[in-house]
Coordinates of C-alpha atoms and ligand atoms in Angstrom, one line a residue:
X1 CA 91.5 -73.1 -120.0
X2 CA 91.2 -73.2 -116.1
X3 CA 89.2 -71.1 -114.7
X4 CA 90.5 -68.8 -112.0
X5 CA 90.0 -69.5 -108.1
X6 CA 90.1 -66.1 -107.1
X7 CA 86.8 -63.6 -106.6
X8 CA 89.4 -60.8 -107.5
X9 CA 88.7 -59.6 -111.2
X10 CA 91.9 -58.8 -113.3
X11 CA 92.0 -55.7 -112.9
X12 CA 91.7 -55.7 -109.3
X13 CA 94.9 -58.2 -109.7
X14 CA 97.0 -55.9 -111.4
X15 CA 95.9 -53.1 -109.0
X16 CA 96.8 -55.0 -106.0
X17 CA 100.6 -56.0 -107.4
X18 CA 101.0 -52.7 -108.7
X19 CA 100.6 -51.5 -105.1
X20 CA 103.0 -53.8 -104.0
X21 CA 105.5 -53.2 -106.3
X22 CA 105.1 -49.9 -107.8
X23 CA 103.7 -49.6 -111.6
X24 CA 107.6 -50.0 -112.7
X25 CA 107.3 -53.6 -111.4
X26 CA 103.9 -54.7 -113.1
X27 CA 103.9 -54.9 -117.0
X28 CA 100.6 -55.7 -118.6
X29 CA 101.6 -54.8 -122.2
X30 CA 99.4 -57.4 -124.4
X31 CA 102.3 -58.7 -126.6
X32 CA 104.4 -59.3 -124.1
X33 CA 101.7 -61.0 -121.7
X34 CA 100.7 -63.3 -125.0
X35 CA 104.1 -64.1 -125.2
X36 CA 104.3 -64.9 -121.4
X37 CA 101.2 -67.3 -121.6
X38 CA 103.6 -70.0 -123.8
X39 CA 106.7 -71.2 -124.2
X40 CA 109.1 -73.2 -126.3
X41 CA 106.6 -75.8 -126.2
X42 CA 104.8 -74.1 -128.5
X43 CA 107.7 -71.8 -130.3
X44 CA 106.3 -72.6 -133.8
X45 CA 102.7 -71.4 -133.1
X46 CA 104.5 -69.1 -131.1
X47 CA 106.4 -67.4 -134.0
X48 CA 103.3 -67.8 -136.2
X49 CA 101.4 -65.2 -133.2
X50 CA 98.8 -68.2 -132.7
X51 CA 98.2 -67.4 -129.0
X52 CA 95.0 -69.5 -127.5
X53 CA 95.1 -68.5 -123.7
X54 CA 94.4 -67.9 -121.4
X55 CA 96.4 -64.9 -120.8
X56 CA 98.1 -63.7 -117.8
X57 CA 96.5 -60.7 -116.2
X58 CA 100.1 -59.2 -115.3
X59 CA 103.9 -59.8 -115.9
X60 CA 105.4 -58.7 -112.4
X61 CA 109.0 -58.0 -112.1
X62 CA 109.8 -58.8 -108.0
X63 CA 113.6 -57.1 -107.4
X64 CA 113.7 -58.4 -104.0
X65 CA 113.0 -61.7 -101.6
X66 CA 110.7 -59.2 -99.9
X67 CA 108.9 -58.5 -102.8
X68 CA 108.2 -62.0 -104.0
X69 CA 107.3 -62.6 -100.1
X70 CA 104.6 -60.2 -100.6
X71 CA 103.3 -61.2 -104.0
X72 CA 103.2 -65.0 -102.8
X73 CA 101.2 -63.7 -99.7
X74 CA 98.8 -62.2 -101.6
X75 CA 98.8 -64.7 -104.4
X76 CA 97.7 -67.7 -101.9
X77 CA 94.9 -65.2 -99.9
X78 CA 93.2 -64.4 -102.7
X79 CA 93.9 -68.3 -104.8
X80 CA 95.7 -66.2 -107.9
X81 CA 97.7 -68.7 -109.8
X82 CA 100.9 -68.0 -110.7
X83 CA 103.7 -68.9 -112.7
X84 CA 107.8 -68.5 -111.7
X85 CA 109.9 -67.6 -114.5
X86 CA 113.4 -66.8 -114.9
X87 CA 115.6 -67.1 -118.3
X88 CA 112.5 -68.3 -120.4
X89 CA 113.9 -71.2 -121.9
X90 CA 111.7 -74.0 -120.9
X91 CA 110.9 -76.3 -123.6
X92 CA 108.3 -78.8 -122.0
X93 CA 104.8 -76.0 -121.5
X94 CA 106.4 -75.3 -117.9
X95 CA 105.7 -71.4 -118.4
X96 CA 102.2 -72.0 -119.8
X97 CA 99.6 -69.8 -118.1
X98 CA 96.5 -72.6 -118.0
X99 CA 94.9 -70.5 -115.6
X100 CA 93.0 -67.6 -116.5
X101 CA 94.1 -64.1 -114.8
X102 CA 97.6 -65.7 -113.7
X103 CA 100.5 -63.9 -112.6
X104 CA 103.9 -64.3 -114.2
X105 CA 106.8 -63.8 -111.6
X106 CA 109.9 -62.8 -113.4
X107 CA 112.7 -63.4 -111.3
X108 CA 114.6 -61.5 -113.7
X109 CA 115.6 -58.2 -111.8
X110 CA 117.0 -60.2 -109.0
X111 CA 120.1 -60.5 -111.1
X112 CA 122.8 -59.8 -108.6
X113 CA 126.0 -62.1 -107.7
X114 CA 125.9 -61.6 -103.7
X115 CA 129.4 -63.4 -102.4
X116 CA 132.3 -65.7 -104.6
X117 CA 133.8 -67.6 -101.7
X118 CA 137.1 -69.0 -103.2
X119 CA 138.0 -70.0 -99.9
X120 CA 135.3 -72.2 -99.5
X121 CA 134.3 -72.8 -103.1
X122 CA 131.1 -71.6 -103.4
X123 CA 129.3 -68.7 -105.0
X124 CA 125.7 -67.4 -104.2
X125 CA 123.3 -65.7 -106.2
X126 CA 120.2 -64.1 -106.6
X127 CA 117.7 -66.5 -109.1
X128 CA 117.5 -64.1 -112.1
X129 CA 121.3 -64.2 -112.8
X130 CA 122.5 -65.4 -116.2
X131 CA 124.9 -68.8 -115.8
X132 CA 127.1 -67.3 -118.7
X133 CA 127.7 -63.8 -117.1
X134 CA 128.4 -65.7 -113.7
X135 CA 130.2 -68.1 -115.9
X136 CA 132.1 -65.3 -117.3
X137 CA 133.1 -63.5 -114.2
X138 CA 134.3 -66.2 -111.8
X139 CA 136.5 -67.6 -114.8
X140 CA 138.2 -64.1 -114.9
X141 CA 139.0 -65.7 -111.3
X142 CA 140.2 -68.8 -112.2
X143 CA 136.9 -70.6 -111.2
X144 CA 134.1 -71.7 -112.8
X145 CA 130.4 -73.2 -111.7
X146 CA 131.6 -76.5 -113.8
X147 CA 127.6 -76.0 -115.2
X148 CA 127.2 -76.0 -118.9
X149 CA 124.2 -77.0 -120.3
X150 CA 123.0 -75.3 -124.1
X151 CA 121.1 -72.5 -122.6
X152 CA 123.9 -71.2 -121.0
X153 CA 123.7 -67.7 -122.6
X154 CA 120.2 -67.1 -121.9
X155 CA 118.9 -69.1 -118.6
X156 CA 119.1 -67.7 -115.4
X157 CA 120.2 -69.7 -112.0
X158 CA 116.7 -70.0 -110.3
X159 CA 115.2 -71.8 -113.5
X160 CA 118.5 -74.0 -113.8
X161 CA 117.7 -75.4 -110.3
X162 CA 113.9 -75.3 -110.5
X163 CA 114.1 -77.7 -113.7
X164 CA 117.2 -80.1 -112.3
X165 CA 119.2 -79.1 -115.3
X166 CA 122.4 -80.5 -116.3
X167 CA 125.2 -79.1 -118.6
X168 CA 127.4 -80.8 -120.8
X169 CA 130.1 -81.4 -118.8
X170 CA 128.2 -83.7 -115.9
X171 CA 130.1 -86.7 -116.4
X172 CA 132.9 -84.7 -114.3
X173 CA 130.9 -81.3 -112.2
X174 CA 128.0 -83.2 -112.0
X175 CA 124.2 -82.0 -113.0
X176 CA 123.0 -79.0 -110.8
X177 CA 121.9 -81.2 -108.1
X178 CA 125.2 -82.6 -107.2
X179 CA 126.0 -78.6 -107.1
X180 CA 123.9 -77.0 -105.1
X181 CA 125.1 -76.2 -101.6
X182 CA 121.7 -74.0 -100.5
X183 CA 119.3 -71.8 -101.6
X184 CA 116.8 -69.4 -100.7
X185 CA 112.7 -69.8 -101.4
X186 CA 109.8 -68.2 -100.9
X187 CA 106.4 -70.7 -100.3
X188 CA 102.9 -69.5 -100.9
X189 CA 101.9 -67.4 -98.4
X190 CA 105.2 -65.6 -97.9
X191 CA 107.1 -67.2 -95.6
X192 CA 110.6 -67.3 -96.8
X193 CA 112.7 -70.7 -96.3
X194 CA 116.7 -70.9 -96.4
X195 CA 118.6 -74.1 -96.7
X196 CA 121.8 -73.4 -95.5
X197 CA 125.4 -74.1 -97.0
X198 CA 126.6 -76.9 -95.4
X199 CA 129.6 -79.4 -97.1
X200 CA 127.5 -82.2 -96.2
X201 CA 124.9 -83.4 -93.0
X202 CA 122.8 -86.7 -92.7
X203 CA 120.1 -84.5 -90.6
X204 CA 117.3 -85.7 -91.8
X205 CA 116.4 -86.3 -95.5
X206 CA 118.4 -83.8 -98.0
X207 CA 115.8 -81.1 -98.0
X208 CA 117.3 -79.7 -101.0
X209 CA 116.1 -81.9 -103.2
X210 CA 112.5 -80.5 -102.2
X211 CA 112.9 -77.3 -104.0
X212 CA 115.5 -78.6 -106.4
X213 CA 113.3 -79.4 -109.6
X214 CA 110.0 -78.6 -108.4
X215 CA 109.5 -76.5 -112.0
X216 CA 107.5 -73.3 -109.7
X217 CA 104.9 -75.9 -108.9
X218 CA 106.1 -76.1 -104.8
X219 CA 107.8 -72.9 -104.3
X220 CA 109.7 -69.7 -105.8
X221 CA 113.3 -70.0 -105.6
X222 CA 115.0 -66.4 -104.7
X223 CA 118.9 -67.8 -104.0
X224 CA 121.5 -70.5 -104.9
X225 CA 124.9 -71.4 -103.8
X226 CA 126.8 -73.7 -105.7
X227 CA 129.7 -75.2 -105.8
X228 CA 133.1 -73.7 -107.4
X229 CA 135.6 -75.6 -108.9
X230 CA 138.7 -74.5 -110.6
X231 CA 138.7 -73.7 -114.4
X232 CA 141.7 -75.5 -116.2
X233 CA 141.4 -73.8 -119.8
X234 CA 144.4 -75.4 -121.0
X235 CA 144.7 -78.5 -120.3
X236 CA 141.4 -80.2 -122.1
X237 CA 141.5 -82.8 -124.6
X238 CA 138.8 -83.9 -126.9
X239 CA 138.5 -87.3 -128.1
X240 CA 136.2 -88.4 -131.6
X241 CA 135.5 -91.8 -132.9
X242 CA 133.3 -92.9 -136.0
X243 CA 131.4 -96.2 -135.1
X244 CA 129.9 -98.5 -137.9
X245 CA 127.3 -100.0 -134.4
X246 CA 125.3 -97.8 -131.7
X247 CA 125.5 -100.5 -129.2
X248 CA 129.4 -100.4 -129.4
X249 CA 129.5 -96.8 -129.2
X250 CA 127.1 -97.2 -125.7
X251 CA 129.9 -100.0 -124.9
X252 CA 133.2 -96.9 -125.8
X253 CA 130.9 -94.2 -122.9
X254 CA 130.0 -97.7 -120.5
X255 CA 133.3 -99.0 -120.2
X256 CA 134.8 -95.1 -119.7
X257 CA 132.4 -94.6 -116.7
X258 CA 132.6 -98.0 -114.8
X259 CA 136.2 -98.1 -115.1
X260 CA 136.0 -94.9 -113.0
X261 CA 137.4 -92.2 -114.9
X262 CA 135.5 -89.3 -115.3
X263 CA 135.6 -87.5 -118.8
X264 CA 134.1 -84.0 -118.6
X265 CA 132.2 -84.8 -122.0
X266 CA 131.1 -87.9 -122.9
X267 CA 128.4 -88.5 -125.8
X268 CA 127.0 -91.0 -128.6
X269 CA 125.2 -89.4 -131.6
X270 CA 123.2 -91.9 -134.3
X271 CA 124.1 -90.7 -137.8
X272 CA 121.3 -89.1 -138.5
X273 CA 122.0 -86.7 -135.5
X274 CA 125.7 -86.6 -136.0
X275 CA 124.9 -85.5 -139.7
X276 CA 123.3 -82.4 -138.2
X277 CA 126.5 -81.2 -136.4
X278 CA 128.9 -82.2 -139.5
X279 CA 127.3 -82.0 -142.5
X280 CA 129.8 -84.5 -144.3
X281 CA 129.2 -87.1 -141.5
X282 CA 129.0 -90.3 -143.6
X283 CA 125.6 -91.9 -142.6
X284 CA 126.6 -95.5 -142.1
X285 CA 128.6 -94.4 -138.9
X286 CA 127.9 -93.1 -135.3
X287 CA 129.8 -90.6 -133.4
X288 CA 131.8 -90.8 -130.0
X289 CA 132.6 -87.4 -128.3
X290 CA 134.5 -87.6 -125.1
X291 CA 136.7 -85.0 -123.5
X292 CA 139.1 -85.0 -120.4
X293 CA 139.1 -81.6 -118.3
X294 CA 141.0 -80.9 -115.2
X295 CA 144.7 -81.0 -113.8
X296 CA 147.3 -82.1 -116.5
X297 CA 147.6 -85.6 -114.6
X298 CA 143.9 -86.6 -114.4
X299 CA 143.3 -85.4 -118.2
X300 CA 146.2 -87.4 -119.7
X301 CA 145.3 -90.5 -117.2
X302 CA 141.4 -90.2 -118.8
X303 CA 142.6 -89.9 -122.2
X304 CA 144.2 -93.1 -122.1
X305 CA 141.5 -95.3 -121.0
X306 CA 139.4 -93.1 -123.3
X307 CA 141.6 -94.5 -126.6
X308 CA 141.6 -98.3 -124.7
X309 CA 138.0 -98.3 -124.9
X310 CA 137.5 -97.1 -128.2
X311 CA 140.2 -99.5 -129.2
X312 CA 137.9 -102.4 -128.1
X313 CA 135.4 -101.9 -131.0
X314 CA 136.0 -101.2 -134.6
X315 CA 136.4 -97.2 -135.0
X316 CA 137.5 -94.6 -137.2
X317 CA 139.5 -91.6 -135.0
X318 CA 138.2 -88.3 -135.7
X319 CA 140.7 -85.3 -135.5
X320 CA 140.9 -83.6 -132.8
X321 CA 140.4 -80.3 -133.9
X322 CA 137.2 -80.2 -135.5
X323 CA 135.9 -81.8 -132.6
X324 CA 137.1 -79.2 -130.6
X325 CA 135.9 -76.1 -132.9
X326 CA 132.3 -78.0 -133.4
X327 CA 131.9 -78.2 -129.3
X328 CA 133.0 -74.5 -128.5
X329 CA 130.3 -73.8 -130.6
X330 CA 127.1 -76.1 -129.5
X331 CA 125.4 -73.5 -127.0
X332 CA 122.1 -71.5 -127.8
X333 CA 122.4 -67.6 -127.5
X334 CA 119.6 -64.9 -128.8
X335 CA 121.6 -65.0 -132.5
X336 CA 120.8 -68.6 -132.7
X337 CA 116.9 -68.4 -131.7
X338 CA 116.5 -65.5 -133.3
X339 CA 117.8 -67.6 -136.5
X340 CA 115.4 -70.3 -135.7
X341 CA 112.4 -67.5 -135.8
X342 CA 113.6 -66.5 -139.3
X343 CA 113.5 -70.4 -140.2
X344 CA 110.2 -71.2 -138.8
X345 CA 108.7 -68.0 -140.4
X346 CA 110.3 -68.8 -143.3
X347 CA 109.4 -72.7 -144.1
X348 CA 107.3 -74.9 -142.5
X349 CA 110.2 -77.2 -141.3
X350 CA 110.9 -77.7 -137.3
X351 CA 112.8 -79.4 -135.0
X352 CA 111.6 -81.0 -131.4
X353 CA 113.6 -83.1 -129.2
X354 CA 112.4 -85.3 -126.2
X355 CA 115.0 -86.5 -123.6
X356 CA 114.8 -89.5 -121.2
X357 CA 117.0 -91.8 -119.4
X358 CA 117.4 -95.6 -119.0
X359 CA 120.1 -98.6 -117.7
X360 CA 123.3 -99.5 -119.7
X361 CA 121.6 -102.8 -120.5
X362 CA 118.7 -101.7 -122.0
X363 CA 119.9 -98.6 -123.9
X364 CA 120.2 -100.2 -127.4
X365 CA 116.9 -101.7 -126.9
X366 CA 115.4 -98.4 -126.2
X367 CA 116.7 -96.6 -129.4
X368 CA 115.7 -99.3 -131.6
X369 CA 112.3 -99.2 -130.3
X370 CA 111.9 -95.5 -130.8
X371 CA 113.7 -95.5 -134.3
X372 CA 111.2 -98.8 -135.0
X373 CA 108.1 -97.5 -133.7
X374 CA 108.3 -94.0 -135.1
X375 CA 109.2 -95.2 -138.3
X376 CA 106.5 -97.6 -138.3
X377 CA 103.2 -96.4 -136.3
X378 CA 103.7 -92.4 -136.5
X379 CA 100.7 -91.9 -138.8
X380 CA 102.9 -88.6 -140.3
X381 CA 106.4 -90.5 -140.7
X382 CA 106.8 -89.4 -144.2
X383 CA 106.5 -85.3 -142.9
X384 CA 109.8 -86.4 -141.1
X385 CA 113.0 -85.0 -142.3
X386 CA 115.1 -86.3 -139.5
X387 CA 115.1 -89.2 -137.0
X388 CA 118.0 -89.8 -134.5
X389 CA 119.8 -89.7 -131.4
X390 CA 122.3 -89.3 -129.0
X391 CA 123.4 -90.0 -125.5
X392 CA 125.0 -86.7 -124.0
X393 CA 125.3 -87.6 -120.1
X394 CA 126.4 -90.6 -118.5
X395 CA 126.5 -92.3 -115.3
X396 CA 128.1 -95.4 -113.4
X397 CA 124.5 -97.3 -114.0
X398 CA 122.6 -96.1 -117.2
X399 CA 122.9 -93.1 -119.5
X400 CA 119.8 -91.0 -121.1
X401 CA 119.1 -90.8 -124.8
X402 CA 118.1 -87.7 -126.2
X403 CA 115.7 -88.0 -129.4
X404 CA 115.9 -85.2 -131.5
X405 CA 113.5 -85.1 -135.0
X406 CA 113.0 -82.6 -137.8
X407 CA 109.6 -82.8 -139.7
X408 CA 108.0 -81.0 -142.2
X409 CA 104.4 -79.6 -141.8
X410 CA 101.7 -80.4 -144.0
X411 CA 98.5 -78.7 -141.9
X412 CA 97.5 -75.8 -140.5
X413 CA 99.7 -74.0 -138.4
X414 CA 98.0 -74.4 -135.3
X415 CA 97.7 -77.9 -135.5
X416 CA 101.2 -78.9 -135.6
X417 CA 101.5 -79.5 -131.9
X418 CA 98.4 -82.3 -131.8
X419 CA 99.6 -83.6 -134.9
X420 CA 103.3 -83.9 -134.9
X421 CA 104.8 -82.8 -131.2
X422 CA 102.5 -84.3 -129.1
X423 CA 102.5 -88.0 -130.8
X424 CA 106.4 -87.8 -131.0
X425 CA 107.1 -87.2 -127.5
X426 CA 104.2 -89.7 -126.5
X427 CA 106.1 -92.6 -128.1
X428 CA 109.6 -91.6 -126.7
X429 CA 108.1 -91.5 -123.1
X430 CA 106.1 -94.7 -123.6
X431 CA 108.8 -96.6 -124.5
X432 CA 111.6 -94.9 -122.0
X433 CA 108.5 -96.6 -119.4
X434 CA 108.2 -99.6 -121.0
X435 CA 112.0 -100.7 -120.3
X436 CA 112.1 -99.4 -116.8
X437 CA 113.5 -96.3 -118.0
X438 CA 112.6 -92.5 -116.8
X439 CA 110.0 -90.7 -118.9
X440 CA 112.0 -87.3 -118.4
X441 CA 116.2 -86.9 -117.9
X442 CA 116.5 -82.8 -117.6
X443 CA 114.1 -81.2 -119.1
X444 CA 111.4 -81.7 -116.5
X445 CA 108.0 -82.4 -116.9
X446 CA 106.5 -79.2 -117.6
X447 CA 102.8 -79.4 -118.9
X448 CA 103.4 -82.1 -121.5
X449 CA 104.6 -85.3 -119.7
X450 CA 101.9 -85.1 -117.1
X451 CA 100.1 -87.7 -118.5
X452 CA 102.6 -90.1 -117.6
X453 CA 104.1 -88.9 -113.9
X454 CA 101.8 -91.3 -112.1
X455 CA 103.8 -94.2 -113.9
X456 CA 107.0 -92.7 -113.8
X457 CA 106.9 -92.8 -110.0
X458 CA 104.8 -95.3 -109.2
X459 CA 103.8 -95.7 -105.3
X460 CA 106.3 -93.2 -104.4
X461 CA 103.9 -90.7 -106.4
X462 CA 102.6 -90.1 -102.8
X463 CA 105.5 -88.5 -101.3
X464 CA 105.6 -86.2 -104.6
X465 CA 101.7 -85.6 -103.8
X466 CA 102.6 -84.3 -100.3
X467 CA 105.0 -81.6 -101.1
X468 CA 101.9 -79.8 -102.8
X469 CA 99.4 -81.0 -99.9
X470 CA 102.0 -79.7 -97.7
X471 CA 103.7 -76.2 -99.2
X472 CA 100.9 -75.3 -101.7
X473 CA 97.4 -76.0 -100.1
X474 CA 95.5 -73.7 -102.5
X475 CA 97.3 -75.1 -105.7
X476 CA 98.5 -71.5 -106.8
X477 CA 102.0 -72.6 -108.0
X478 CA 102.0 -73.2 -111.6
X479 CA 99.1 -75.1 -111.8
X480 CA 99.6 -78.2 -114.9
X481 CA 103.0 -78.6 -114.5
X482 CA 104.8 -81.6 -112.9
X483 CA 100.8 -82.6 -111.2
X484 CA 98.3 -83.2 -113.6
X485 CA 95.0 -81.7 -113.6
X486 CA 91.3 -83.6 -113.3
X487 CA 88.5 -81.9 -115.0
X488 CA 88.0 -79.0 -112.1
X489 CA 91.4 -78.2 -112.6
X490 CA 93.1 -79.2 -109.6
X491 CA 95.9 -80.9 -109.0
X492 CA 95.8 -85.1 -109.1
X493 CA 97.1 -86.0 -105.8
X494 CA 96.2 -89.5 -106.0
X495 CA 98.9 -92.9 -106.7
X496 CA 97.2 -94.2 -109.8
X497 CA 94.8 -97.7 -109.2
X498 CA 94.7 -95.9 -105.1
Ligands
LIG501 C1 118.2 -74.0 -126.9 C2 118.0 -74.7 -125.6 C3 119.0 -75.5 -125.0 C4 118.7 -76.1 -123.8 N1 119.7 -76.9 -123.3 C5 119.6 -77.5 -122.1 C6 120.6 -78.3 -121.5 O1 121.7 -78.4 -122.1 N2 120.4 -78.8 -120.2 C7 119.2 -78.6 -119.6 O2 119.1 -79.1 -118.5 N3 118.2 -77.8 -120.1 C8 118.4 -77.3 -121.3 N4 117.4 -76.5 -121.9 C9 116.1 -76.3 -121.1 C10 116.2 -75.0 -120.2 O3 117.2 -74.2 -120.6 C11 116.4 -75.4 -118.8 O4 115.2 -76.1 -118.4 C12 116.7 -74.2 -117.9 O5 116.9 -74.8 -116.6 C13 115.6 -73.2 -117.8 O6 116.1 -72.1 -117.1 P1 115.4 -70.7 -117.3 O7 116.1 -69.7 -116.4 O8 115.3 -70.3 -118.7 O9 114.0 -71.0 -116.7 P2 112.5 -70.7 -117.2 O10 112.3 -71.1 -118.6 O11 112.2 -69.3 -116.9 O12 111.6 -71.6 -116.2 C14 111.8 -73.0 -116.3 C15 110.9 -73.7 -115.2 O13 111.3 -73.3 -113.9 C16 110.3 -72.6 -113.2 N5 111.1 -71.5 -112.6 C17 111.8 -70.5 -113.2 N6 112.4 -69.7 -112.2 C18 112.0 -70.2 -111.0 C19 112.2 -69.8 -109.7 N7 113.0 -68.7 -109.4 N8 111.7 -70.5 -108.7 C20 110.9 -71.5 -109.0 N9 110.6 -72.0 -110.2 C21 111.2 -71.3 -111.2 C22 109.4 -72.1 -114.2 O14 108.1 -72.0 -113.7 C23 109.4 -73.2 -115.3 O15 108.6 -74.3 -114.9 C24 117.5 -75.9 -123.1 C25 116.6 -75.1 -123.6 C26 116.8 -74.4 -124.8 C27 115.8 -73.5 -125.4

C-alpha cells in the first residue's frame, strides 16, 4: 500500500466530491468500492472476496467534461490519487487502487453518441460509451467503427483508447490508433485539452499518440472520434487450414501480409489453444484462421492469395462454416464472465493469458522458448492444464503471440497470483525482451509489467518520463501503472543505468 499524499482525510474526500457532484454522483458503498480497488488481474481472488487494499475512499460518477474538470482540479490541489475507469475490463492491475484514500472516476455516465458524420466518416463520442451499442447503431447505418476486439460487449470507448486496444479485425481497420481522428481530455488540474479532427497534418509530432494508451496515468480522456468505414455484411469469407508445423502456419499469415493483401482476420493457434475453441481439434495440428471483408472485388482478390499461401505448406482445409459459426461467437459479454465466476467458485481451475509482440523472423523462436521454458523451469508445471498459443494480429514486419495457459491450484487462494500468475507472465515478457520483441502488444502495462518498462524502451524511456514530469507533476494519475514505483511511492522517472 502507498500511502496517500494528501492532508485531506477520507471523509473530507468524499465530502468535497460530493459537493461537486451532488451525493447521486459519489458512491461509497463498501462492496462496490472493494470491488473498484482490483481488477481482472486479480479476478480469482476477486471472486473468492480476498480484497487486500487499499481501498478507495469514493467511486465518483463525473456525467460531464465539466465535472471531471472539477474533480481533476481538486484531485491535483489537494495530491488525491485517482484512478480513470470506464468498461472495467482491464486485465493487467490497471484499475488497482495502490494508493490509499483514491478516487475512482467512472467515466461511465458520459455515455452519449454526440454526432455520426457519414459524410466525413467519423463518429464522436463521449468515453463511457459501449463499442457494441455504437457498434450496433451505426451498422443499422450501414457503417461500422471496423473495431472488434473480445470486450466488445462490455468496454467502453475512453478505456479502448486509454489502453491502445486492438480488435480482431486489425489486419484490415487497423488497431484504435490507426482510428482515432481526435479526442477530448482533461489533465490534472482541470484544464481540458482537444485534439482536433483533422484527415491528416505533419504539424508537429502526432500529439495523439500522447493520450492514446496512456492507461489514466497522463490524463482522463472525456471524447473520441474515430474513423467510419462502411460495414459489408455480406460479402465476408472465412478461410481454415490445419497445419502439422507452427512455423509454416507463421509462413500462411507472413506471406498474406507482405504480399499486400489485407485479410480482416488473420490468426495462428498452437493445438493446445485451437483444442480450446474446437474440442475435436486433433492435437498434432495447428490452426490458420483468415478472413477477407470488404467490397465483393477486394474479398474474392484476398481469398485467392489467401488459398496460394496456404497451398505452399502442407495443410488440411477446414470448412468454412464452422469457422464461421466458432468466430461469431468469440466475444466476452456479462453471460460469459458471469460463467467464468461460477467456474472459479466452483473449482480451483483458471485461465490467464499474457500477450506480446515480436519480428516475422524470430516468431518461432519465441514460442518455442516460452513452450521450453515453462515446461521446464516453472517450479508449478505439473498444476498446468493448458499451454499454448496463437498469433491473432498481424503486420507487414512482425506479428504478436498471445500465450494463453490454464492451471490448476494447489495453495491457498490468495496465493495464486505470487505463485502461478505472476511467474507465468514474467517468463513470457522475459523472453518477448530477450529476442528484441515488445513485452506488451494490447493489453497495456497496467501494474504488472512495470518491472520491465525501463527495458522495453530503453533510452527513449525519457521521453515517456516527460509526459508525467510534464502533464502530471504531483503523480495523481493512477499511480503504479505504466511508471513503476521506488519505495516512497513515486513514480521512476529515471532511464535505467542513468
Ligand atoms: C474477456 C476480455 C477480452 C478482452 N479482449 C481484448 C481484445 O480483444 N483487445 C484488446 O485490446 N483488449 C482486450 N481486453 C482488454 C480490455 O478489454 C481492454 O484493455 C479495453 O480497452 C479496456 O476498456 P474498458 O472500457 O473496459 O477500460 P477499463 O478497464 O475501465 O480501463 C482500462 C485502463 O484504461 C484507463 N482508463 C479507462 N477509462 C479512461 C479514460 N476515460 N481516460 C483515461 N484513462 C482511462 C484505466 O485507468 C485503466 O488503466 C479484453 C479484456 C477481457 C476481460
Amino acid at each position: 500500500m502507498v500511502a496517500s499524499r494528501s492532508t485531506l482525510t477520507r471523509d473530507e474526500i468524499v465530502a468535497a466530491v460530493t459537493d461537486l457532484l451532488g451525493p447521486e454522483g459519489v458512491d461509497t458503498d463498501a462492496a462496490r468500492l472493494r470491488a473498484a480497488s482490483v481488477d481482472r488481474f486479480r479476478k480469482y481472488t476477486a471472486v473468492h472476496d480476498i480484497f487486500d487494499g487499499p481501498f478507495p475512499a469514493a467511486i465518483v460518477h463525473p456525467t460531464s467534461t465539466a465535472q471531471v474538470a472539477a474533480l481533476l482540479d481538486f484531485a491535483h490541489r489537494e495530491r488525491v490519487a485517482v484512478v480513470p475507469r470506464t468498461g472495467g475490463t482491464s486485465t493487467e492491475g490497471g484499475l488497482e487502487t495502490v494508493v490509499a484514500d483514491s478516487l475512482v472516476i467512472d467515466g461511465s455516465r458520459m455515455d452519449r453518441v454526440l454526432a455520426v458524420d457519414a459524410e466525413n466518416m467519423m463518429v464522436t463520442v463521449q468515453c463511457g460509451v459501449p463499442l457494441q451499442q455504437l457498434e450496433d447503431l451505426l451498422r443499422e447505418q450501414g457503417l461500422t467503427t471496423g473495431h472488434s476486439p473480445q470486450s466488445k460487449p462490455i468496454a467502453q470507448m475512453g478505456g479502448l483508447v486509454a489502453t491502445r486496444s486492438i480488435g480482431q479485425f486489425s489486419t484490415l481497420y487497423g488497431a484504435i490508433e490507426d482510428m482515432v481522428v481526435g479526442l477530448e481530455a482533461v489533465l490534472p488540474g482541470g484544464e481540458v485539452v482537444r485534439i482536433k479532427n483533422v484527415p491528416r497534418r505533419a504539424a508537429g509530432p502526432d500529439i495523439r499518440h500522447l493520450l492514446i494508451g496512456n492507461e489514466g496515468t497522463l490524463a482522463f480522456i472525456t471524447e473520441v472520434t474515430v474513423k467510419l468505414f462502411r460495414f459489408y455484411p455480406d460479402t465476408t469469407r472465412y478461410h481454415g487450414f490445419l497445419v502439422p508445423d507452427f512455423a509454416d502456419g507463421v509462413r500462411v499469415l507472413r506471406e498474406v501480409m507482405v504480399a499486400g493483401y489485407r485479410p480482416s482476420v488473420a490468426r495462428l493457434y498452437s493445438p493446445e489453444d485451437a483444442r480450446q475453441h474446437f474440442s475435436d481439434h486433433p492435437m498434432d495440428q495447428n490452426l490458420v484462421v483468415l478472413s477477407a471483408e470488404g467490397p465483393a472485388g477486394l474479398v474474392a482478390a484476398t481469398s485467392q492469395a489467401i488459398e496460394e499461401a496456404a497451398a505452399a505448406v502442407v495443410h488440411t482445409p477446414v470448412p468454412e462454416a464452422r469457422i464461421r459459426s466458432w468466430f461469431e461467437h468469440l466475444n466476452w459479454g456479462p453471460d460469459k464472465i458471469e460463467a467464468e465466476k461460477k467456474q472459479m467458485l466452483a473449482t480451483r481451475h483458471l485461465g490467464y493469458t499474457t500477450e506480446v509482440s515480436v519480428d516475422w523472423s524470430r516468431t518461432a523462436e519465441l514460442y518455442d522458448a516460452v513452450m521450453t521454458r515453462i515446461r521446464t523451469t516453472f517450479p508449478r508445471a505439473a498444476d498446468l492444464t493448458m499451454l499454448g498459443a496463437h498469433s491473432s494480429h498481424s503486420y507487414q514486419t512482425g506479428t504478436n503471440l498471445y500465450f494463453v495457459y490454464d492451471y490448476e491450484i494447489r495453495c491457498e487462494p490468495r496465493e495464486e497470483i505470487e505463485e502461478y500468475h505472476v511467474p507465468l507472465n514474467a517468463i513470457i515478457v522475459e523472453e518477448a525482451l530477450k529476442v528484441g520483441g515488445s513485452m506488451v502488444h494490447h493489453h497495456g502495462v497496467g501494474k504488472y509489467r512495470t518491472p520491465w518498462v525501463q527495458e522495453e524502451h530503453g533510452s527513449a524511456y525519457r521521453l515517456l518520463a516527460g509526459l508525467k514530469r510534464e502533464f502530471d507533476p504531483h503523480q495523481i494519475m493512477n499511480p503504479g501503472s505504466v511508471y513503476p514505483l521506488d519505495a516512497d511511492g513515486a513514480a521512476v522517472l529515471e532511464v535505467a543505468g542513468s
